C-alpha positions as MATLAB code, in Angstrom:
seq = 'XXXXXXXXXXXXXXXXXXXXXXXXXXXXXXXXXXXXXXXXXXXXXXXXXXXXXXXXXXXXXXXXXXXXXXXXXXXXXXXXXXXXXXXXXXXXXXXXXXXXXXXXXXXXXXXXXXXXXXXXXXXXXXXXXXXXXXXXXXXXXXXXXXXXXXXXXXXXXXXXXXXXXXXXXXXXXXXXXXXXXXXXXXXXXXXXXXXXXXXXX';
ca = [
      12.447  -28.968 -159.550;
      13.807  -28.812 -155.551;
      15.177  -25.024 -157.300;
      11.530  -24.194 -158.314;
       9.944  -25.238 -155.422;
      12.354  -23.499 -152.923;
      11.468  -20.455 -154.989;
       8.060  -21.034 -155.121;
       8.422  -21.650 -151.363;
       9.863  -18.132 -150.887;
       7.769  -15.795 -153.119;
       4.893  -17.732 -150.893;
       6.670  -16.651 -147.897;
       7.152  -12.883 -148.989;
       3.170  -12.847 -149.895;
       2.416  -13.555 -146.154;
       5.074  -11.091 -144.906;
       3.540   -8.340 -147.168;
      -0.476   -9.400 -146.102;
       0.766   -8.766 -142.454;
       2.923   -5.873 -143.235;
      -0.646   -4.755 -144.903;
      -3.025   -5.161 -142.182;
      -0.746   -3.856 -139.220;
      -0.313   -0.568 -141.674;
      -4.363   -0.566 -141.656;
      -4.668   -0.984 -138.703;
      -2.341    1.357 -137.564;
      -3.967    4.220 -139.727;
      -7.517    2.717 -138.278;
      -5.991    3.865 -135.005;
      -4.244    6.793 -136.599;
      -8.295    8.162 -137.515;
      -9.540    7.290 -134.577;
      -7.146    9.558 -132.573;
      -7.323   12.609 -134.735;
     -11.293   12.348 -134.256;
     -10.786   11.904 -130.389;
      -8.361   15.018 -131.073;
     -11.300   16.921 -132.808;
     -13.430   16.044 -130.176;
     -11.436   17.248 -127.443;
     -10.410   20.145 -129.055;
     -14.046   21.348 -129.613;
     -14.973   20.557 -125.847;
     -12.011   22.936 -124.782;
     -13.205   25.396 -127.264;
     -16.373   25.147 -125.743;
     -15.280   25.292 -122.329;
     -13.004   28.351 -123.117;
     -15.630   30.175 -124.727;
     -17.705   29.920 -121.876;
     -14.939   31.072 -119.378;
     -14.220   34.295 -121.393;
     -17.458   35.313 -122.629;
     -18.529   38.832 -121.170;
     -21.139   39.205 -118.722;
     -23.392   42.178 -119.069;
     -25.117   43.804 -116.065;
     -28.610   43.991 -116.446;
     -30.948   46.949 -116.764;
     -34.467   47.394 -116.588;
     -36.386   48.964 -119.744;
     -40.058   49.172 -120.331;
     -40.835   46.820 -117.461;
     -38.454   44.404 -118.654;
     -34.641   43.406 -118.098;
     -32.015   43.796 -120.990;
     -28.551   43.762 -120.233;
     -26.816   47.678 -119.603;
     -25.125   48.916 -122.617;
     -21.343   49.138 -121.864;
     -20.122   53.053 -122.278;
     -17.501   51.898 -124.629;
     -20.514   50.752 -127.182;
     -23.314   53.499 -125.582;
     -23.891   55.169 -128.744;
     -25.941   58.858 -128.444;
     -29.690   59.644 -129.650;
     -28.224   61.904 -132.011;
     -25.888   59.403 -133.554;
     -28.166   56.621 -133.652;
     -30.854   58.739 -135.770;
     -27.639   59.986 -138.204;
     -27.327   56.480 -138.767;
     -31.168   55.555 -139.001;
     -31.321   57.881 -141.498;
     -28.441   57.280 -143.904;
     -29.528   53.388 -143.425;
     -33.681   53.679 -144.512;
     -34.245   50.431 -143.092;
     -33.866   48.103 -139.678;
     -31.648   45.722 -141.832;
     -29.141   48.349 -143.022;
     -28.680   49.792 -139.595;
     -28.288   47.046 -137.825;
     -25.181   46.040 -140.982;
     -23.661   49.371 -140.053;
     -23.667   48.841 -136.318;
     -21.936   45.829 -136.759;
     -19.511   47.699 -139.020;
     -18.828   49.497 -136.259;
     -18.782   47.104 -133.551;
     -16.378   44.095 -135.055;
     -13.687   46.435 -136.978;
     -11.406   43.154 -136.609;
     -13.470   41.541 -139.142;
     -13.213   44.216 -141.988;
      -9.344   43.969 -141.900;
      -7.476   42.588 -145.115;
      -7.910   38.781 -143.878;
     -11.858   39.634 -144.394;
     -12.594   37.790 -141.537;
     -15.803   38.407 -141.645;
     -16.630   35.773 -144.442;
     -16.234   33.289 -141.550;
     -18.827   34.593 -139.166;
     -22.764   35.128 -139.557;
     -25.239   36.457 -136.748;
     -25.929   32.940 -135.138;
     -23.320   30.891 -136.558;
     -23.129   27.442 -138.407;
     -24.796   26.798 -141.551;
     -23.814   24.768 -143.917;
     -20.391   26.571 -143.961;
     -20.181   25.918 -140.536;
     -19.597   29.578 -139.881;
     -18.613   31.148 -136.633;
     -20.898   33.052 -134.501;
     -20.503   36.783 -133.523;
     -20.031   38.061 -129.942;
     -23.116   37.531 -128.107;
     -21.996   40.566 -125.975;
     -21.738   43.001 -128.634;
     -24.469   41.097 -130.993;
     -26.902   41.674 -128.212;
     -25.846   45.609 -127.889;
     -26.852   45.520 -132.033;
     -30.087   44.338 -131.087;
     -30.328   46.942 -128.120;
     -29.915   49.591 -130.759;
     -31.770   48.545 -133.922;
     -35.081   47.372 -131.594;
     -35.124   51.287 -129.997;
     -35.266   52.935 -133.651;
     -37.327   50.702 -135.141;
     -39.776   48.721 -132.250;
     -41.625   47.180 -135.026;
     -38.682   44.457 -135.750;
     -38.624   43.823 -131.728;
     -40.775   40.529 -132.252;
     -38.453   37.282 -132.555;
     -39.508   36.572 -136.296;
     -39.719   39.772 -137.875;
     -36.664   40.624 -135.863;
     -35.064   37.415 -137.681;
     -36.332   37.979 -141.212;
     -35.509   41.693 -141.259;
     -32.277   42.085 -139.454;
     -30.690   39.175 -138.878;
     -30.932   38.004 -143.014;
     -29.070   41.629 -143.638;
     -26.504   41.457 -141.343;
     -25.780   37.898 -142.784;
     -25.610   39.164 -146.393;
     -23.689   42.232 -145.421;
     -20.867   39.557 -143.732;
     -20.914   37.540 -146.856;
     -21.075   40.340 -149.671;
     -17.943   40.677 -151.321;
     -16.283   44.138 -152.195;
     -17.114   45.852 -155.582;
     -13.670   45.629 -156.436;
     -13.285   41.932 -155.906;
     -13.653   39.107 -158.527;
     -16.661   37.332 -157.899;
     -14.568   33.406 -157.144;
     -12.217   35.495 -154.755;
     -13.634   35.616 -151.789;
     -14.658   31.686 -151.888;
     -10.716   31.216 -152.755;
      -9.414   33.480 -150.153;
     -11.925   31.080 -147.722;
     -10.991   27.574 -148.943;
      -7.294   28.494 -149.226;
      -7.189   30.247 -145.847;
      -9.260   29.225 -143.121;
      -9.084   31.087 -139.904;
      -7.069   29.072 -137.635;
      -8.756   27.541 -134.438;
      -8.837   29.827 -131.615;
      -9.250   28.814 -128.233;
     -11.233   32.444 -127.619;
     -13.259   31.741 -130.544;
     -15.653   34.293 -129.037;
     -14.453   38.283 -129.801;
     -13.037   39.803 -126.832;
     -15.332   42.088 -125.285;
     -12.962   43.151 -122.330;
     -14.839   46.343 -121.405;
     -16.816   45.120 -118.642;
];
């Protein structure tokens, strides 16, 4: 009997040792979560605060009695190049799409960066925005061929939606679950100049 208890006495024993062993290794992953949120957090503030160091500054210009920013020379498309365009396009929507073709090359590269980004960013993809800099030049552009999108909403509904579904369409040649593979498999690392460069100025 004095055999079975002292047995008894030690499985007992080993219980307790594994219930604390168990709660220190909760609460160290408790603390374990908390830090990589803190982490997040951080992270996102210096993102932030990057962002806001690096993002271009355009001078301003006045037009019609009101201030827009000056279109960089780099991006200072002609008349005669903007209607070629306006015409191959038909619509507000497709020109703006090609203009941002033209603008963010970086995003048509083999990575097809571009399924990360839409005009304003977020969404329930949590999407990255585009350049204001160059996204504002877009604007520029599409509202002098076609003045009647310059309103906020119609400007939104007409433009905006097809540059969005021009970033997201996925190449003819492409099978239709590849692109959401390509996105879940490879996310685009975090960049502390999440903004595009736009080092003209």
């Amino acid at each position: 009997m004095s055999a079975l208890a002292a047995i008894g006495s030690a499985v007992t024993s080993i219980q307790k040792n594994l219930d604390t062993l168990n709660k220190k290794v909760d609460t160290g992953l408790r603390r374990l979560t908390e830090l990589e949120v803190m982490h997040k957090r951080l992270a996102s503030q210096q993102d932030q605060i990057l962002a806001r160091q690096h993002r271009p500054t355009i001078p301003a210009a006045v037009v019609d009695d009101q201030q827009v920013p000056a279109i960089p020379d780099l991006y200072n498309l002609p008349n005669e190049e903007l209607t070629r365009i306006k015409i191959s396009a038909k619509s507000a929507g497709n020109f703006a799409a090609a203009l941002t073709k033209r603008f963010f090359p970086e995003l048509y590269g083999m990575d097809n960066l571009r399924y990360f980004y839409n005009w304003n960013g977020g969404g329930k993809h949590g999407k990255r925005e585009l350049d204001p800099a160059r996204r504002e030049i877009i604007r520029q552009f599409t509202v002098r061929m076609y003045p009647e999108v310059r309103q906020e909403d119609i400007f939104r509904t007409n433009v905006i939606n097809a540059v969005n579904e021009m970033l997201r369409r996925q190449p003819k040649k492409q099978r239709p679950a590849l692109a959401a593979v390509q996105i879940e498999n490879n996310p685009p690392a975090d960049d502390p100049h999440q903004e595009l460069e736009f080092d003209v100025l």
